[in-house]
Amino acid sequence: MIIDCHGHYTTEPKDLLRWRKEQVENVKEPAKQPAKASLKVSDDEIRESLEGAQLKLQRERGTDVTIFSPRAMGMSHHIGDYNVSLTWSQLCNEMIHRVCTLYPDNFIGVCQLPQSPGVSPDSCIGELERCVKEFGFVGCNLNPDPSGGHWTAPPLTDRWWYKFYEKMVELDVPAMVHVSASCNPAFHGTGAHYINADTTAFMQLIMGDLFKDFPTLKLIIPHGGGAVPFHWGRYRGLALNNKRPPLDEMMKDNVWFDTCVYHQPGIDLLTKVVPIDNILFASEMVGAVRGKDPQTGHEFDDTKRYVDHALGLSAEDKKKIFEGNALRAYPRLKNKLRAKSAARA
């Protein structure tokens, strides 16, 4: 089975975007905020938004199921206050639930959290529980920088996050550490802010004792781990210099990188230096980089092709990357897939 662990609803129906625009325009006037009931999206509109995009690409590229969440850039936790973020997150998660209900064989949900700058992550526990218990979602996207590029939140290893981690462990769900839009003009969103965040999160984990306190906590760092694979020696050295555990020991059953790396040499490097047990297949297709690579004639985000052709990977290695590692990183996924198989039988 080919499990794509990183998909976003980047082709969402127009009325969802219309609703968000109205919410943002009236962010300082609560009385003018749009009602949730004013959002009108039919099932056919959802089907139309997916059939020519994610579903078409799944079929063409041979992906079986995508772990699917709201548009990452659209989370924009820096806009408005907690109540604005909560309402927006609820609407986005309900839309993902509708997608997964319409296409249960193709998509499994992961939720957006109602984070807000300066507000304790404890405030996100209710929405996480709702999405896991009511909607059957298998994880969440956790923004390490709700300020949108100003980095005002404590490191991920700080006790500020601990109550939320306790709930993740209780529910047995991982978090993909994923920032949203950058409101700092010094940091391009997908080209700088995303990669900076991935790299920053990994360094925070090196320097902390998070997994001593939470030995079963699971975190996915997307986009190939940011700059980490290219500078693997730097981080190994920093860990040694600071008397921290070796990188493979620190990652082990707690940290995974995904394959959202959009060229063959990048995947070759990722799979050569990062432990195979800690790599998850992902494409983020219809995402950050769209279109064909003129050097290869293939779509940039057709990452399955890169894994298929990665140097030195055995059949067993590829099975781990495409399927086995995802079942370890997302403990609820196995039962979810089993239930889907039973429903088809």
Short mmCIF file of N, CA, C and O in Angstrom, two decimals, residues 178-241:
data_model
loop_
_atom_site.label_atom_id
_atom_site.label_comp_id
_atom_site.label_asym_id
_atom_site.label_seq_id
_atom_site.Cartn_x
_atom_site.Cartn_y
_atom_site.Cartn_z
N HIS A 178 4.01 21.81 11.62
CA HIS A 178 3.82 22.52 10.35
C HIS A 178 3.41 23.96 10.60
O HIS A 178 2.35 24.23 11.16
N VAL A 179 4.26 24.89 10.19
CA VAL A 179 3.89 26.29 10.30
C VAL A 179 2.88 26.66 9.24
O VAL A 179 2.54 25.86 8.36
N SER A 180 2.40 27.90 9.33
CA SER A 180 1.42 28.40 8.37
C SER A 180 2.04 29.60 7.64
O SER A 180 3.26 29.68 7.48
N ALA A 181 1.20 30.53 7.23
CA ALA A 181 1.67 31.68 6.46
C ALA A 181 2.63 32.53 7.28
O ALA A 181 2.55 32.60 8.50
N SER A 182 3.53 33.19 6.58
CA SER A 182 4.46 34.12 7.21
C SER A 182 3.95 35.55 7.00
O SER A 182 3.67 35.95 5.87
N CYS A 183 3.83 36.28 8.10
CA CYS A 183 3.46 37.70 7.96
C CYS A 183 4.70 38.58 8.12
O CYS A 183 4.60 39.81 8.18
N ASN A 184 5.87 37.95 8.17
CA ASN A 184 7.14 38.66 8.24
C ASN A 184 7.74 38.71 6.84
O ASN A 184 8.07 37.66 6.26
N PRO A 185 7.88 39.90 6.26
CA PRO A 185 8.36 39.98 4.87
C PRO A 185 9.77 39.46 4.67
O PRO A 185 10.19 39.22 3.54
N ALA A 186 10.51 39.25 5.75
CA ALA A 186 11.85 38.70 5.62
C ALA A 186 11.84 37.21 5.30
O ALA A 186 12.86 36.67 4.88
N PHE A 187 10.68 36.55 5.50
CA PHE A 187 10.61 35.11 5.31
C PHE A 187 9.52 34.74 4.31
O PHE A 187 8.32 34.86 4.62
N HIS A 188 9.91 34.33 3.11
CA HIS A 188 8.95 33.80 2.15
C HIS A 188 8.27 32.59 2.79
O HIS A 188 8.92 31.77 3.44
N GLY A 189 6.97 32.45 2.57
CA GLY A 189 6.21 31.40 3.24
C GLY A 189 6.73 29.99 3.01
O GLY A 189 7.26 29.33 3.92
N THR A 190 6.59 29.50 1.78
CA THR A 190 6.96 28.11 1.50
C THR A 190 8.45 27.92 1.25
O THR A 190 8.99 26.85 1.49
N GLY A 191 9.12 28.97 0.77
CA GLY A 191 10.52 28.83 0.43
C GLY A 191 11.48 29.04 1.58
O GLY A 191 12.60 28.53 1.57
N ALA A 192 11.06 29.81 2.59
CA ALA A 192 11.95 30.09 3.72
C ALA A 192 11.30 29.71 5.05
O ALA A 192 11.86 28.93 5.82
N HIS A 193 10.12 30.25 5.33
CA HIS A 193 9.48 30.03 6.64
C HIS A 193 9.25 28.55 6.92
O HIS A 193 9.54 28.07 8.02
N TYR A 194 8.74 27.82 5.95
CA TYR A 194 8.49 26.39 6.15
C TYR A 194 9.79 25.64 6.47
O TYR A 194 9.87 24.87 7.42
N ILE A 195 10.80 25.86 5.64
CA ILE A 195 12.05 25.11 5.80
C ILE A 195 12.77 25.54 7.07
O ILE A 195 13.37 24.71 7.77
N ASN A 196 12.72 26.85 7.38
CA ASN A 196 13.30 27.32 8.63
C ASN A 196 12.64 26.64 9.83
O ASN A 196 13.31 26.25 10.79
N ALA A 197 11.33 26.52 9.78
CA ALA A 197 10.59 25.93 10.90
C ALA A 197 10.94 24.46 11.09
O ALA A 197 11.10 23.99 12.22
N ASP A 198 11.03 23.73 9.98
CA ASP A 198 11.38 22.32 10.07
C ASP A 198 12.75 22.15 10.73
O ASP A 198 12.94 21.31 11.63
N THR A 199 13.70 22.95 10.28
CA THR A 199 15.06 22.88 10.81
C THR A 199 15.10 23.30 12.27
O THR A 199 15.75 22.67 13.11
N THR A 200 14.39 24.38 12.59
CA THR A 200 14.35 24.90 13.95
C THR A 200 13.75 23.88 14.91
O THR A 200 14.27 23.67 16.02
N ALA A 201 12.65 23.24 14.49
CA ALA A 201 11.99 22.25 15.35
C ALA A 201 12.94 21.12 15.68
O ALA A 201 13.02 20.65 16.83
N PHE A 202 13.70 20.66 14.68
CA PHE A 202 14.61 19.54 14.92
C PHE A 202 15.71 19.93 15.91
O PHE A 202 16.05 19.16 16.81
N MET A 203 16.24 21.15 15.78
CA MET A 203 17.27 21.58 16.72
C MET A 203 16.71 21.71 18.12
O MET A 203 17.40 21.38 19.10
N GLN A 204 15.48 22.17 18.25
CA GLN A 204 14.85 22.23 19.57
C GLN A 204 14.77 20.84 20.19
O GLN A 204 15.04 20.66 21.39
N LEU A 205 14.41 19.86 19.39
CA LEU A 205 14.29 18.49 19.90
C LEU A 205 15.65 17.94 20.32
O LEU A 205 15.75 17.20 21.31
N ILE A 206 16.69 18.27 19.56
CA ILE A 206 18.04 17.83 19.94
C ILE A 206 18.40 18.34 21.33
O ILE A 206 18.96 17.61 22.16
N MET A 207 18.07 19.59 21.61
CA MET A 207 18.55 20.25 22.83
C MET A 207 17.65 20.00 24.04
O MET A 207 18.00 20.40 25.16
N GLY A 208 16.50 19.37 23.84
CA GLY A 208 15.58 19.14 24.95
C GLY A 208 15.47 17.68 25.34
O GLY A 208 16.08 16.80 24.74
N ASP A 209 14.69 17.44 26.39
CA ASP A 209 14.46 16.08 26.89
C ASP A 209 12.99 15.69 26.75
O ASP A 209 12.45 14.97 27.60
N LEU A 210 12.38 16.15 25.67
CA LEU A 210 10.95 15.93 25.49
C LEU A 210 10.56 14.46 25.53
O LEU A 210 9.58 14.08 26.17
N PHE A 211 11.34 13.62 24.90
CA PHE A 211 10.95 12.20 24.79
C PHE A 211 11.30 11.39 26.03
O PHE A 211 10.86 10.25 26.16
N LYS A 212 12.05 11.98 26.95
CA LYS A 212 12.19 11.36 28.27
C LYS A 212 10.88 11.54 29.05
O LYS A 212 10.45 10.66 29.79
N ASP A 213 10.27 12.71 28.87
CA ASP A 213 9.01 12.99 29.55
C ASP A 213 7.83 12.35 28.83
O ASP A 213 6.83 11.98 29.47
N PHE A 214 7.94 12.21 27.51
CA PHE A 214 6.86 11.63 26.71
C PHE A 214 7.45 10.58 25.76
O PHE A 214 7.62 10.82 24.56
N PRO A 215 7.76 9.39 26.27
CA PRO A 215 8.44 8.38 25.45
C PRO A 215 7.62 7.87 24.27
O PRO A 215 8.19 7.30 23.33
N THR A 216 6.29 8.07 24.28
CA THR A 216 5.47 7.61 23.15
C THR A 216 4.95 8.76 22.28
O THR A 216 4.14 8.53 21.38
N LEU A 217 5.40 9.97 22.55
CA LEU A 217 4.99 11.12 21.74
C LEU A 217 5.57 10.99 20.33
O LEU A 217 6.74 10.63 20.17
N LYS A 218 4.76 11.30 19.32
CA LYS A 218 5.19 11.12 17.93
C LYS A 218 5.03 12.44 17.17
O LYS A 218 3.95 13.04 17.17
N LEU A 219 6.12 12.85 16.51
CA LEU A 219 6.14 14.10 15.74
C LEU A 219 6.67 13.84 14.34
O LEU A 219 7.66 13.12 14.17
N ILE A 220 6.01 14.42 13.35
CA ILE A 220 6.48 14.34 11.97
C ILE A 220 6.97 15.72 11.57
O ILE A 220 6.25 16.72 11.73
N ILE A 221 8.19 15.79 11.09
CA ILE A 221 8.74 17.05 10.58
C ILE A 221 8.70 16.96 9.06
O ILE A 221 9.35 16.10 8.46
N PRO A 222 7.92 17.82 8.41
CA PRO A 222 7.69 17.68 6.96
C PRO A 222 8.83 18.25 6.12
O PRO A 222 9.86 18.66 6.62
N HIS A 223 8.59 18.23 4.81
CA HIS A 223 9.49 18.84 3.82
C HIS A 223 10.92 18.30 3.96
O HIS A 223 11.90 19.03 3.87
N GLY A 224 10.98 16.96 4.19
CA GLY A 224 12.28 16.30 4.25
C GLY A 224 13.12 16.68 5.45
O GLY A 224 14.33 16.40 5.46
N GLY A 225 12.50 17.30 6.46
CA GLY A 225 13.28 17.72 7.63
C GLY A 225 13.97 19.05 7.43
O GLY A 225 14.91 19.39 8.17
N GLY A 226 13.52 19.84 6.45
CA GLY A 226 14.14 21.14 6.21
C GLY A 226 15.58 20.99 5.76
O GLY A 226 15.90 20.20 4.87
N ALA A 227 16.48 21.73 6.40
CA ALA A 227 17.90 21.69 6.02
C ALA A 227 18.66 20.57 6.70
O ALA A 227 19.85 20.38 6.43
N VAL A 228 17.99 19.81 7.58
CA VAL A 228 18.70 18.84 8.41
C VAL A 228 19.47 17.79 7.62
O VAL A 228 20.66 17.56 7.89
N PRO A 229 18.87 17.11 6.64
CA PRO A 229 19.64 16.06 5.94
C PRO A 229 20.91 16.58 5.29
O PRO A 229 21.95 15.92 5.34
N PHE A 230 20.85 17.76 4.71
CA PHE A 230 22.03 18.32 4.04
C PHE A 230 23.12 18.65 5.06
O PHE A 230 24.31 18.60 4.75
N HIS A 231 22.70 18.98 6.29
CA HIS A 231 23.65 19.34 7.34
C HIS A 231 23.68 18.29 8.45
O HIS A 231 23.92 18.61 9.62
N TRP A 232 23.45 17.04 8.07
CA TRP A 232 23.37 15.95 9.06
C TRP A 232 24.62 15.91 9.94
O TRP A 232 24.54 15.71 11.16
N GLY A 233 25.79 16.12 9.36
CA GLY A 233 27.03 16.12 10.14
C GLY A 233 27.05 17.25 11.17
O GLY A 233 27.54 17.08 12.29
N ARG A 234 26.53 18.41 10.79
CA ARG A 234 26.46 19.54 11.73
C ARG A 234 25.62 19.17 12.95
O ARG A 234 26.03 19.41 14.10
N TYR A 235 24.47 18.56 12.70
CA TYR A 235 23.57 18.26 13.82
C TYR A 235 24.09 17.09 14.65
O TYR A 235 23.92 17.07 15.88
N ARG A 236 24.74 16.13 14.01
CA ARG A 236 25.39 15.07 14.77
C ARG A 236 26.47 15.66 15.68
O ARG A 236 26.60 15.29 16.86
N GLY A 237 27.25 16.59 15.10
CA GLY A 237 28.31 17.22 15.87
C GLY A 237 27.78 18.06 17.01
O GLY A 237 28.32 18.03 18.13
N LEU A 238 26.71 18.83 16.75
CA LEU A 238 26.12 19.64 17.81
C LEU A 238 25.57 18.78 18.94
O LEU A 238 25.67 19.13 20.12
N ALA A 239 24.97 17.65 18.55
CA ALA A 239 24.46 16.74 19.58
C ALA A 239 25.62 16.22 20.45
O ALA A 239 25.53 16.20 21.68
N LEU A 240 26.72 15.82 19.82
CA LEU A 240 27.87 15.34 20.56
C LEU A 240 28.46 16.43 21.45
O LEU A 240 28.77 16.22 22.63
N ASN A 241 28.61 17.65 20.89
CA ASN A 241 29.20 18.75 21.63
C ASN A 241 28.39 19.12 22.87
O ASN A 241 28.93 19.60 23.87
#
